[in-house]
mmCIF file of C-alpha atoms in Angstrom:
data_model
loop_
_atom_site.group_PDB
_atom_site.id
_atom_site.type_symbol
_atom_site.label_atom_id
_atom_site.label_comp_id
_atom_site.label_asym_id
_atom_site.label_seq_id
_atom_site.Cartn_x
_atom_site.Cartn_y
_atom_site.Cartn_z
ATOM 1 C CA MET A 1 97.755 177.228 237.126
ATOM 2 C CA THR A 2 94.179 177.989 236.423
ATOM 3 C CA ASN A 3 91.485 181.179 236.267
ATOM 4 C CA THR A 4 89.435 179.176 239.078
ATOM 5 C CA THR A 5 89.342 176.902 241.809
ATOM 6 C CA ASP A 6 88.737 173.339 240.545
ATOM 7 C CA ALA A 7 85.816 171.048 241.708
ATOM 8 C CA ALA A 8 86.912 169.253 244.168
ATOM 9 C CA GLN A 9 86.806 171.342 247.216
ATOM 10 C CA THR A 10 84.537 170.601 250.682
ATOM 11 C CA GLY A 11 81.271 172.703 250.561
ATOM 12 C CA ASP A 12 82.586 175.673 252.842
ATOM 13 C CA THR A 13 85.862 176.380 250.771
ATOM 14 C CA ILE A 14 85.322 179.386 248.441
ATOM 15 C CA HIS A 15 85.484 179.618 244.729
ATOM 16 C CA VAL A 16 88.109 182.015 242.888
ATOM 17 C CA ASP A 17 86.782 182.824 239.290
ATOM 18 C CA ALA A 18 88.184 184.993 236.587
ATOM 19 C CA ALA A 19 87.056 183.249 232.785
ATOM 20 C CA PHE A 20 85.670 186.751 232.169
ATOM 21 C CA ASP A 21 86.200 189.784 229.741
ATOM 22 C CA SER A 22 88.867 191.569 231.261
ATOM 23 C CA GLY A 23 89.235 188.864 234.121
ATOM 24 C CA ASN A 24 93.259 187.876 235.053
ATOM 25 C CA ILE A 25 94.204 185.954 238.329
ATOM 26 C CA GLU A 26 96.341 182.846 238.854
ATOM 27 C CA VAL A 27 94.654 180.999 242.326
ATOM 28 C CA LEU A 28 97.660 178.665 244.611
ATOM 29 C CA SER A 29 95.183 177.375 246.773
ATOM 30 C CA VAL A 30 92.678 177.581 248.537
ATOM 31 C CA SER A 31 91.724 176.762 252.280
ATOM 32 C CA GLY A 32 87.786 177.682 253.118
ATOM 33 C CA ALA A 33 87.341 181.966 253.181
ATOM 34 C CA THR A 34 91.426 181.679 252.139
ATOM 35 C CA ALA A 35 92.800 182.640 249.039
ATOM 36 C CA VAL A 36 96.171 182.690 247.805
ATOM 37 C CA LEU A 37 96.897 183.984 244.255
ATOM 38 C CA ALA A 38 99.080 185.317 241.345
ATOM 39 C CA LEU A 39 98.726 187.701 238.733
ATOM 40 C CA ARG A 40 98.750 186.173 235.084
ATOM 41 C CA LYS A 41 100.985 188.364 232.575
ATOM 42 C CA ASP A 42 100.156 190.342 229.483
ATOM 43 C CA HIS A 43 100.403 187.857 226.583
ATOM 44 C CA ALA A 44 104.001 187.794 225.186
ATOM 45 C CA SER A 45 104.790 190.773 227.658
ATOM 46 C CA GLU A 46 106.909 190.944 231.366
ATOM 47 C CA PHE A 47 104.089 192.805 232.582
ATOM 48 C CA ARG A 48 101.915 192.605 235.160
ATOM 49 C CA GLN A 49 99.583 194.408 238.029
ATOM 50 C CA TRP A 50 96.136 194.214 236.926
ATOM 51 C CA TYR A 51 93.985 191.727 238.312
ATOM 52 C CA HIS A 52 89.872 191.311 238.057
ATOM 53 C CA PHE A 53 88.348 188.686 239.836
ATOM 54 C CA ARG A 54 85.501 186.767 241.689
ATOM 55 C CA VAL A 55 84.655 184.759 244.813
ATOM 56 C CA SER A 56 81.835 182.739 245.388
ATOM 57 C CA GLY A 57 80.444 180.693 248.738
ATOM 58 C CA ALA A 58 81.479 184.090 250.365
ATOM 59 C CA ALA A 59 78.026 185.458 252.087
ATOM 60 C CA GLY A 60 79.183 186.881 255.690
ATOM 61 C CA ARG A 61 82.499 185.148 255.617
ATOM 62 C CA GLU A 62 85.465 187.529 256.596
ATOM 63 C CA LEU A 63 87.911 186.781 252.819
ATOM 64 C CA GLU A 64 91.440 186.706 253.424
ATOM 65 C CA LEU A 65 92.621 187.266 249.431
ATOM 66 C CA LYS A 66 96.445 186.705 249.340
ATOM 67 C CA ILE A 67 98.098 188.341 245.626
ATOM 68 C CA THR A 68 101.657 186.636 245.683
ATOM 69 C CA GLY A 69 104.936 187.335 243.614
ATOM 70 C CA LEU A 70 104.400 191.293 243.058
ATOM 71 C CA GLU A 71 107.699 192.551 244.069
ATOM 72 C CA ASP A 72 108.092 191.203 240.054
ATOM 73 C CA SER A 73 105.108 193.215 239.284
ATOM 74 C CA ALA A 74 105.143 196.366 236.765
ATOM 75 C CA TYR A 75 105.121 198.404 239.321
ATOM 76 C CA PRO A 76 106.039 197.564 242.705
ATOM 77 C CA ALA A 77 105.814 200.466 243.862
ATOM 78 C CA GLY A 78 101.887 200.505 243.366
ATOM 79 C CA TRP A 79 100.960 198.277 246.109
ATOM 80 C CA PRO A 80 101.663 200.140 249.492
ATOM 81 C CA GLY A 81 99.290 202.380 250.679
ATOM 82 C CA PHE A 82 96.719 200.399 248.025
ATOM 83 C CA ASP A 83 93.042 199.375 248.984
ATOM 84 C CA SER A 84 91.665 196.928 246.790
ATOM 85 C CA CYS A 85 88.749 197.847 244.574
ATOM 86 C CA VAL A 86 85.586 195.585 245.434
ATOM 87 C CA SER A 87 81.415 195.122 244.162
ATOM 88 C CA GLU A 88 79.474 193.183 244.887
ATOM 89 C CA ASP A 89 76.908 194.177 242.475
ATOM 90 C CA ARG A 90 79.160 195.940 239.507
ATOM 91 C CA GLU A 91 77.749 199.049 239.847
ATOM 92 C CA TYR A 92 79.328 200.973 242.944
ATOM 93 C CA TRP A 93 83.061 199.975 243.809
ATOM 94 C CA GLY A 94 84.173 201.155 247.282
ATOM 95 C CA ARG A 95 87.661 199.775 248.969
ATOM 96 C CA ALA A 96 88.667 196.698 251.049
ATOM 97 C CA SER A 97 90.725 196.945 253.144
ATOM 98 C CA SER A 98 94.455 196.011 252.211
ATOM 99 C CA THR A 99 97.893 195.238 253.451
ATOM 100 C CA TYR A 100 101.189 195.172 251.689
ATOM 101 C CA ASP A 101 103.845 192.889 253.196
ATOM 102 C CA LYS A 102 106.879 193.430 250.062
ATOM 103 C CA GLY A 103 108.684 190.149 252.568
ATOM 104 C CA GLU A 104 105.704 187.682 251.897
ATOM 105 C CA GLN A 105 106.540 184.991 248.990
ATOM 106 C CA ASN A 106 108.190 187.928 247.061
ATOM 107 C CA GLY A 107 105.469 190.764 248.002
ATOM 108 C CA THR A 108 101.861 189.833 248.947
ATOM 109 C CA LEU A 109 99.167 192.221 249.010
ATOM 110 C CA THR A 110 96.319 190.875 251.231
ATOM 111 C CA ILE A 111 92.707 191.895 251.314
ATOM 112 C CA ARG A 112 90.307 191.299 253.618
ATOM 113 C CA TYR A 113 87.195 192.036 252.894
ATOM 114 C CA THR A 114 83.225 190.486 254.788
ATOM 115 C CA PRO A 115 80.562 190.141 251.799
ATOM 116 C CA ALA A 116 77.282 190.546 252.727
ATOM 117 C CA SER A 117 76.046 188.739 249.625
ATOM 118 C CA ASP A 118 76.932 185.344 247.838
ATOM 119 C CA ILE A 119 79.327 186.565 245.312
ATOM 120 C CA ALA A 120 81.631 189.604 245.594
ATOM 121 C CA TRP A 121 84.378 191.255 242.811
ATOM 122 C CA PHE A 122 87.751 191.775 243.312
ATOM 123 C CA SER A 123 89.848 194.597 240.883
ATOM 124 C CA TYR A 124 92.836 196.242 240.583
ATOM 125 C CA PHE A 125 90.475 199.608 239.378
ATOM 126 C CA ALA A 126 87.016 199.518 238.861
ATOM 127 C CA PRO A 127 86.906 197.595 235.211
ATOM 128 C CA TYR A 128 84.947 198.957 232.142
ATOM 129 C CA SER A 129 83.751 196.551 230.141
ATOM 130 C CA MET A 130 83.940 195.620 226.447
ATOM 131 C CA ASP A 131 79.974 195.306 226.442
ATOM 132 C CA ARG A 132 79.716 198.891 228.257
ATOM 133 C CA HIS A 133 81.996 200.387 225.601
ATOM 134 C CA HIS A 134 79.913 198.827 222.651
ATOM 135 C CA ASP A 135 76.579 200.670 224.672
ATOM 136 C CA LEU A 136 78.875 204.302 225.422
ATOM 137 C CA VAL A 137 79.470 204.246 221.814
ATOM 138 C CA ALA A 138 76.071 202.967 220.883
ATOM 139 C CA GLU A 139 74.180 206.242 222.638
ATOM 140 C CA ALA A 140 77.143 208.747 221.284
ATOM 141 C CA ALA A 141 76.449 207.761 217.810
ATOM 142 C CA ALA A 142 72.590 208.368 218.279
ATOM 143 C CA SER A 143 73.349 210.754 219.343
ATOM 144 C CA GLU A 144 72.511 214.349 217.432
ATOM 145 C CA GLY A 145 75.590 215.653 215.146
ATOM 146 C CA VAL A 146 77.651 212.899 215.919
ATOM 147 C CA ASP A 147 79.644 211.159 213.624
ATOM 148 C CA TYR A 148 80.626 207.759 214.295
ATOM 149 C CA ARG A 149 84.403 206.504 212.299
ATOM 150 C CA ARG A 150 85.434 202.613 212.315
ATOM 151 C CA LEU A 151 89.348 203.543 212.022
ATOM 152 C CA GLY A 152 90.537 199.733 211.873
ATOM 153 C CA SER A 153 90.431 196.708 213.142
ATOM 154 C CA THR A 154 92.411 194.711 216.276
ATOM 155 C CA LEU A 155 94.810 192.147 216.335
ATOM 156 C CA ASP A 156 92.182 189.885 217.372
ATOM 157 C CA GLY A 157 89.615 191.263 215.087
ATOM 158 C CA GLN A 158 87.471 194.216 217.666
ATOM 159 C CA PRO A 159 86.417 197.717 215.873
ATOM 160 C CA LEU A 160 88.769 200.919 216.576
ATOM 161 C CA ASP A 161 86.276 203.365 217.232
ATOM 162 C CA CYS A 162 86.093 206.940 216.788
ATOM 163 C CA LEU A 163 83.566 209.500 217.125
ATOM 164 C CA SER A 164 83.715 213.070 215.844
ATOM 165 C CA MET A 165 81.247 216.024 216.816
ATOM 166 C CA GLY A 166 81.715 220.053 216.827
ATOM 167 C CA ASP A 167 81.455 222.775 213.260
ATOM 168 C CA GLY A 168 84.975 224.570 215.167
ATOM 169 C CA PRO A 169 88.233 225.343 213.679
ATOM 170 C CA LEU A 170 90.098 223.877 216.347
ATOM 171 C CA CYS A 171 90.769 220.170 216.145
ATOM 172 C CA VAL A 172 90.972 218.812 219.680
ATOM 173 C CA TRP A 173 91.862 214.517 219.682
ATOM 174 C CA LEU A 174 90.384 212.573 223.041
ATOM 175 C CA TYR A 175 91.982 208.904 223.534
ATOM 176 C CA CYS A 176 91.823 206.776 225.776
ATOM 177 C CA ARG A 177 93.138 203.261 227.818
ATOM 178 C CA GLN A 178 96.278 202.643 225.431
ATOM 179 C CA HIS A 179 97.068 200.724 228.483
ATOM 180 C CA PRO A 180 94.177 198.390 229.171
ATOM 181 C CA GLY A 181 94.618 198.081 232.638
ATOM 182 C CA GLU A 182 93.949 201.512 233.441
ATOM 183 C CA SER A 183 90.233 201.228 233.233
ATOM 184 C CA MET A 184 89.658 204.980 234.692
ATOM 185 C CA ALA A 185 90.753 206.376 231.180
ATOM 186 C CA SER A 186 87.432 204.494 230.177
ATOM 187 C CA TRP A 187 85.688 206.295 232.893
ATOM 188 C CA TRP A 188 86.910 209.623 232.018
ATOM 189 C CA ALA A 189 85.739 208.613 228.092
ATOM 190 C CA GLU A 190 82.142 208.243 229.200
ATOM 191 C CA GLY A 191 82.116 211.487 231.262
ATOM 192 C CA ALA A 192 83.676 213.256 228.110
ATOM 193 C CA LEU A 193 81.164 212.123 226.011
ATOM 194 C CA GLU A 194 77.802 213.221 228.299
ATOM 195 C CA CYS A 195 79.330 215.895 228.528
ATOM 196 C CA LEU A 196 79.787 216.446 224.768
ATOM 197 C CA THR A 197 76.249 215.352 223.765
ATOM 198 C CA ASP A 198 73.900 216.744 226.480
ATOM 199 C CA PRO A 199 72.312 219.799 224.997
ATOM 200 C CA ALA A 200 71.024 220.972 228.176
ATOM 201 C CA ASP A 201 75.346 221.052 228.698
ATOM 202 C CA THR A 202 76.713 224.361 228.109
ATOM 203 C CA VAL A 203 80.070 223.703 228.193
ATOM 204 C CA GLY A 204 79.921 220.388 225.205
ATOM 205 C CA ARG A 205 77.573 223.148 223.906
ATOM 206 C CA VAL A 206 80.103 225.748 223.176
ATOM 207 C CA LEU A 207 82.973 223.184 223.023
ATOM 208 C CA ARG A 208 81.434 222.152 220.180
ATOM 209 C CA GLN A 209 80.794 225.427 218.233
ATOM 210 C CA LYS A 210 84.875 226.454 218.428
ATOM 211 C CA CYS A 211 86.389 222.837 217.996
ATOM 212 C CA ARG A 212 86.055 219.797 216.014
ATOM 213 C CA PHE A 213 86.487 216.833 218.334
ATOM 214 C CA HIS A 214 88.279 212.971 217.920
ATOM 215 C CA ILE A 215 87.501 210.684 220.463
ATOM 216 C CA VAL A 216 88.779 207.178 220.740
ATOM 217 C CA PRO A 217 87.284 205.586 223.786
ATOM 218 C CA ASN A 218 89.627 202.504 223.927
ATOM 219 C CA CYS A 219 92.707 202.676 222.002
ATOM 220 C CA ASN A 220 93.428 199.291 223.147
ATOM 221 C CA PRO A 221 90.545 196.946 223.350
ATOM 222 C CA ASP A 222 92.369 193.471 222.904
ATOM 223 C CA GLY A 223 94.345 193.992 226.225
ATOM 224 C CA SER A 224 91.126 195.548 227.829
ATOM 225 C CA GLN A 225 88.804 192.276 227.220
ATOM 226 C CA ARG A 226 92.131 190.016 227.665
ATOM 227 C CA GLY A 227 92.412 191.151 231.407
ATOM 228 C CA HIS A 228 96.350 192.844 230.332
ATOM 229 C CA LEU A 229 97.906 195.414 232.429
ATOM 230 C CA ARG A 230 100.251 197.430 229.616
ATOM 231 C CA THR A 231 99.379 195.621 226.221
ATOM 232 C CA ASN A 232 97.460 194.796 223.255
ATOM 233 C CA ALA A 233 97.406 190.969 221.690
ATOM 234 C CA ALA A 234 100.819 191.240 220.301
ATOM 235 C CA GLY A 235 102.430 192.184 223.351
ATOM 236 C CA SER A 236 103.249 195.818 222.327
ATOM 237 C CA ASN A 237 103.138 198.929 224.864
ATOM 238 C CA LEU A 238 101.276 201.361 222.608
ATOM 239 C CA ASN A 239 102.522 204.225 224.123
ATOM 240 C CA ARG A 240 105.498 202.822 222.398
ATOM 241 C CA GLU A 241 104.715 202.710 219.470
ATOM 242 C CA TRP A 242 104.180 206.270 218.023
ATOM 243 C CA GLU A 243 106.941 206.826 215.916
ATOM 244 C CA ASN A 244 106.635 203.601 213.570
ATOM 245 C CA PRO A 245 103.718 201.774 214.283
ATOM 246 C CA THR A 246 102.940 199.202 212.471
ATOM 247 C CA ALA A 247 100.426 196.547 211.440
ATOM 248 C CA GLU A 248 101.568 193.384 212.813
ATOM 249 C CA ALA A 249 102.364 194.899 216.185
ATOM 250 C CA SER A 250 100.693 197.916 216.792
ATOM 251 C CA PRO A 251 97.545 198.069 214.167
ATOM 252 C CA GLU A 252 95.609 200.806 216.989
ATOM 253 C CA VAL A 253 98.309 203.272 217.065
ATOM 254 C CA LEU A 254 98.371 203.438 213.187
ATOM 255 C CA ALA A 255 94.688 203.636 211.865
ATOM 256 C CA ILE A 256 94.892 206.356 214.791
ATOM 257 C CA ARG A 257 97.911 208.560 213.889
ATOM 258 C CA ASN A 258 96.663 207.771 210.305
ATOM 259 C CA ALA A 259 93.329 209.698 211.300
ATOM 260 C CA MET A 260 95.373 212.349 212.661
ATOM 261 C CA ASP A 261 97.538 212.619 209.707
ATOM 262 C CA GLU A 262 94.448 213.176 208.028
ATOM 263 C CA ALA A 263 92.107 215.201 210.158
ATOM 264 C CA GLY A 264 95.222 217.408 211.796
ATOM 265 C CA VAL A 265 95.539 218.444 215.780
ATOM 266 C CA ASP A 266 95.531 221.505 217.475
ATOM 267 C CA PHE A 267 95.023 219.654 220.769
ATOM 268 C CA ALA A 268 95.515 216.435 221.994
ATOM 269 C CA MET A 269 95.172 215.164 225.443
ATOM 270 C CA ASP A 270 95.851 210.930 226.237
ATOM 271 C CA VAL A 271 94.177 209.633 229.137
ATOM 272 C CA HIS A 272 96.158 207.233 231.152
ATOM 273 C CA GLY A 273 96.172 206.034 235.094
ATOM 274 C CA ASP A 274 99.582 205.619 237.337
ATOM 275 C CA GLU A 275 99.745 202.990 239.410
ATOM 276 C CA ALA A 276 102.260 204.344 242.128
ATOM 277 C CA ILE A 277 101.441 208.363 242.433
ATOM 278 C CA PRO A 278 98.201 209.063 244.361
ATOM 279 C CA ALA A 279 97.165 212.265 242.241
ATOM 280 C CA VAL A 280 96.018 213.577 238.926
ATOM 281 C CA PHE A 281 99.013 215.458 237.614
ATOM 282 C CA LEU A 282 99.659 216.227 233.605
ATOM 283 C CA ALA A 283 102.221 215.133 231.430
ATOM 284 C CA GLY A 284 103.957 217.918 228.902
ATOM 285 C CA PHE A 285 106.278 217.617 226.050
ATOM 286 C CA GLU A 286 108.994 219.644 227.162
ATOM 287 C CA GLY A 287 112.188 217.761 225.594
ATOM 288 C CA ILE A 288 110.652 217.594 221.663
ATOM 289 C CA PRO A 289 113.092 218.659 219.007
ATOM 290 C CA SER A 290 111.095 221.556 217.862
ATOM 291 C CA MET A 291 109.803 223.011 221.260
ATOM 292 C CA THR A 292 108.893 226.664 221.083
ATOM 293 C CA ASP A 293 108.419 229.236 223.879
ATOM 294 C CA GLU A 294 104.848 229.775 222.346
ATOM 295 C CA LEU A 295 103.776 226.147 221.600
ATOM 296 C CA TYR A 296 104.927 225.172 225.800
ATOM 297 C CA ASP A 297 103.372 228.611 226.955
ATOM 298 C CA GLY A 298 99.830 226.884 225.386
ATOM 299 C CA PHE A 299 100.547 223.503 228.049
ATOM 300 C CA THR A 300 101.267 225.327 231.005
ATOM 301 C CA SER A 301 98.514 227.979 230.541
ATOM 302 C CA TYR A 302 96.147 224.795 230.000
ATOM 303 C CA ARG A 303 97.040 223.174 233.300
ATOM 304 C CA ALA A 304 96.991 226.644 235.472
ATOM 305 C CA ILE A 305 93.229 226.270 234.960
ATOM 306 C CA LEU A 306 93.020 223.090 235.437
ATOM 307 C CA GLU A 307 94.521 223.245 238.528
ATOM 308 C CA ARG A 308 92.698 226.734 239.696
ATOM 309 C CA ARG A 309 89.104 224.627 238.146
ATOM 310 C CA THR A 310 89.180 221.399 240.459
ATOM 311 C CA PRO A 311 90.704 220.536 243.564
ATOM 312 C CA ASP A 312 91.743 216.826 242.541
ATOM 313 C CA PHE A 313 94.103 218.214 239.930
ATOM 314 C CA GLN A 314 97.595 219.412 241.104
ATOM 315 C CA THR A 315 101.191 220.438 239.415
ATOM 316 C CA ALA A 316 103.592 219.779 242.840
ATOM 317 C CA LYS A 317 103.364 215.620 241.861
ATOM 318 C CA GLY A 318 104.105 213.853 238.613
ATOM 319 C CA TYR A 319 107.286 212.686 236.500
ATOM 320 C CA PRO A 320 110.632 214.225 235.860
ATOM 321 C CA VAL A 321 110.320 216.712 233.023
ATOM 322 C CA SER A 322 112.934 215.432 230.113
ATOM 323 C CA LYS A 323 115.664 217.586 228.873
ATOM 324 C CA PRO A 324 115.598 219.832 225.903
ATOM 325 C CA GLY A 325 116.416 217.579 222.764
ATOM 326 C CA THR A 326 115.055 214.669 224.638
ATOM 327 C CA ALA A 327 112.226 213.724 224.527
ATOM 328 C CA ASN A 328 111.068 209.968 223.616
ATOM 329 C CA LEU A 329 109.448 210.118 220.096
ATOM 330 C CA SER A 330 107.555 206.863 220.097
ATOM 331 C CA MET A 331 105.517 208.312 223.450
ATOM 332 C CA SER A 332 102.257 209.601 221.863
ATOM 333 C CA THR A 333 101.990 213.490 223.414
ATOM 334 C CA ASN A 334 105.859 213.889 222.419
ATOM 335 C CA GLN A 335 104.895 212.330 218.876
ATOM 336 C CA VAL A 336 101.684 214.336 218.514
ATOM 337 C CA ALA A 337 103.374 217.574 219.550
ATOM 338 C CA GLU A 338 105.769 217.351 217.460
ATOM 339 C CA ARG A 339 104.267 215.764 214.197
ATOM 340 C CA TYR A 340 101.723 218.337 214.584
ATOM 341 C CA ASN A 341 102.763 221.488 216.414
ATOM 342 C CA ALA A 342 100.025 220.344 218.410
ATOM 343 C CA VAL A 343 98.833 221.442 222.498
ATOM 344 C CA ALA A 344 99.399 217.788 223.816
ATOM 345 C CA MET A 345 99.401 216.224 227.500
ATOM 346 C CA THR A 346 99.190 212.985 229.309
ATOM 347 C CA LEU A 347 96.689 213.254 231.724
ATOM 348 C CA GLU A 348 97.290 210.873 234.885
ATOM 349 C CA MET A 349 94.373 209.477 237.036
ATOM 350 C CA PRO A 350 95.560 207.371 240.721
ATOM 351 C CA PHE A 351 94.599 203.975 241.042
ATOM 352 C CA LYS A 352 94.969 204.680 244.987
ATOM 353 C CA ASP A 353 93.288 207.126 246.416
ATOM 354 C CA ASN A 354 93.562 211.135 245.483
ATOM 355 C CA ASP A 355 95.967 212.065 248.269
ATOM 356 C CA ASP A 356 94.606 215.981 247.898
ATOM 357 C CA ALA A 357 91.233 215.237 248.324
ATOM 358 C CA PRO A 358 91.016 211.535 250.010
ATOM 359 C CA ASP A 359 87.694 209.666 249.667
ATOM 360 C CA PRO A 360 88.531 206.650 252.228
ATOM 361 C CA GLU A 361 85.270 204.119 250.786
ATOM 362 C CA GLN A 362 86.222 204.890 247.468
ATOM 363 C CA GLY A 363 89.410 206.034 247.200
ATOM 364 C CA TRP A 364 89.816 207.523 243.499
ATOM 365 C CA SER A 365 86.881 206.210 241.115
ATOM 366 C CA PRO A 366 85.168 205.655 238.223
ATOM 367 C CA GLU A 367 82.639 208.804 239.315
ATOM 368 C CA ARG A 368 85.445 210.548 239.961
ATOM 369 C CA SER A 369 87.059 210.471 237.223
ATOM 370 C CA ARG A 370 83.338 210.492 234.606
ATOM 371 C CA ALA A 371 83.467 214.238 236.743
ATOM 372 C CA LEU A 372 87.186 215.168 236.429
ATOM 373 C CA ALA A 373 86.467 214.831 232.237
ATOM 374 C CA ARG A 374 83.794 217.893 232.573
ATOM 375 C CA ASP A 375 86.645 220.038 234.078
ATOM 376 C CA CYS A 376 89.222 218.928 231.523
ATOM 377 C CA LEU A 377 86.411 219.971 229.055
ATOM 378 C CA ALA A 378 85.638 223.335 231.043
ATOM 379 C CA ALA A 379 89.311 224.177 231.449
ATOM 380 C CA LEU A 380 88.965 223.687 227.819
ATOM 381 C CA LEU A 381 86.571 226.213 227.077
ATOM 382 C CA GLU A 382 88.644 228.709 229.317
ATOM 383 C CA TRP A 383 92.108 227.835 227.914
ATOM 384 C CA ILE A 384 89.804 228.326 224.040
ATOM 385 C CA GLU A 385 88.792 232.104 225.306
ATOM 386 C CA ALA A 386 91.460 233.269 226.991
ATOM 387 C CA ARG A 387 93.874 232.293 223.667
#
C-alpha cells in the first residue's frame, strides 16, 4: 500500500497523492478515471476515518473514487448521508456527490466529481494546515493586548501554542482540535480569534473587558500534520487523558491542564466535530461527582442563549446524558468542571450538513464554523451580563 499511484501507468490514468500535511489515503488500484482507495489508520491506533488526498490528470473527466472497508472505520454511521468535501483551489470547499453502500467491499463510499481544472483535492472536512495555523497564531500574537505563550512541546517537537488576552476577572478557556481530524474546530478558532482581536468588533472588545481569555487553537498539532482522525503521535486519544495525563503519552493535555491549574478556569469550551450527527450541539458535565444545581444552571442557561441566537444551534439532538456520579473524568469537559468548579462544555459541529439549516453546495463549512464562533462569543457576553 502506498500514498500515491506508481509511475507505471498509461497517460490517461489519474494520479492520487497524499504525501503532504494532513494527507491520508492508501491507493489500492487505479484505472482511467476510477480509483479504489482505503483509509490509513492513526499511528499506533485502530482509529481511521479522516482522509485528505489530491487527484491530478482529472480536468473535464468524471472521477469515480471508491473508499473501501469503511464498516471497519471508527464511526461507520458517519458515512450514510455524507458528501465528500472537494476543492480545486484549496480556498473554497464545496461538496462532491457521494453515496455509501454498506455491502460493497465491507462498506464503500463512492465519490463522483468532474473537475474543471487538472487537480482536485478531496477531504473528510476542509483541512486546516499547520502553515495556516502558524499564520493565525502569528497574526493574533501581533495584535494589541495579546500575550503569546508556548505551553510546551509535542512528541514530534512541535510547539503547543496558547494566546491570552483580556483584562476582566472571568477566566475563560477555549481549546480546539484535541481530535485532529475534526478540522472544523480550527476554523472555529480562527473565527473566535478574529472576533476577539478586531478592535472594531464590539462583542470582542467588551468581552476582553470582562474576561481573561486563554485560547489553544490546536491541541494536537502532531495528529493534525500526520493525517490522524483522533490521536496524537503516541496513538493517545487526548480527550481520554485528562484525569492522568503523562509526558510520555499525552504531553499536550499535561501542558494545558498545568496552565489551567496556574490560571484557573471559570468557563471552558472544548471544540470538536461529530461524524454521525448532522447538527450543532453542546455536551455538558451532568455526571460529575460535585454537581450542583447552580453549576448546571450555568451550562443550561448558556445553551439556551446560544439556541436563541443562531439557527445553526439546537438542543433536540446530541449525546446521552450521564447519570449522577457516572461521568468519565478522563474527558476534558467532565474533568474541567469537576477540577475547577467551572461551567464547561463540549461544542460539536457536523462533518455532514446541518439538517436544521442545510446548504447543498457546502454542507457544514469553514465559513459556518467561523461564524458560529462569533455566535458562541456573543452568547457568552449575554450570559455574563445576565449573571
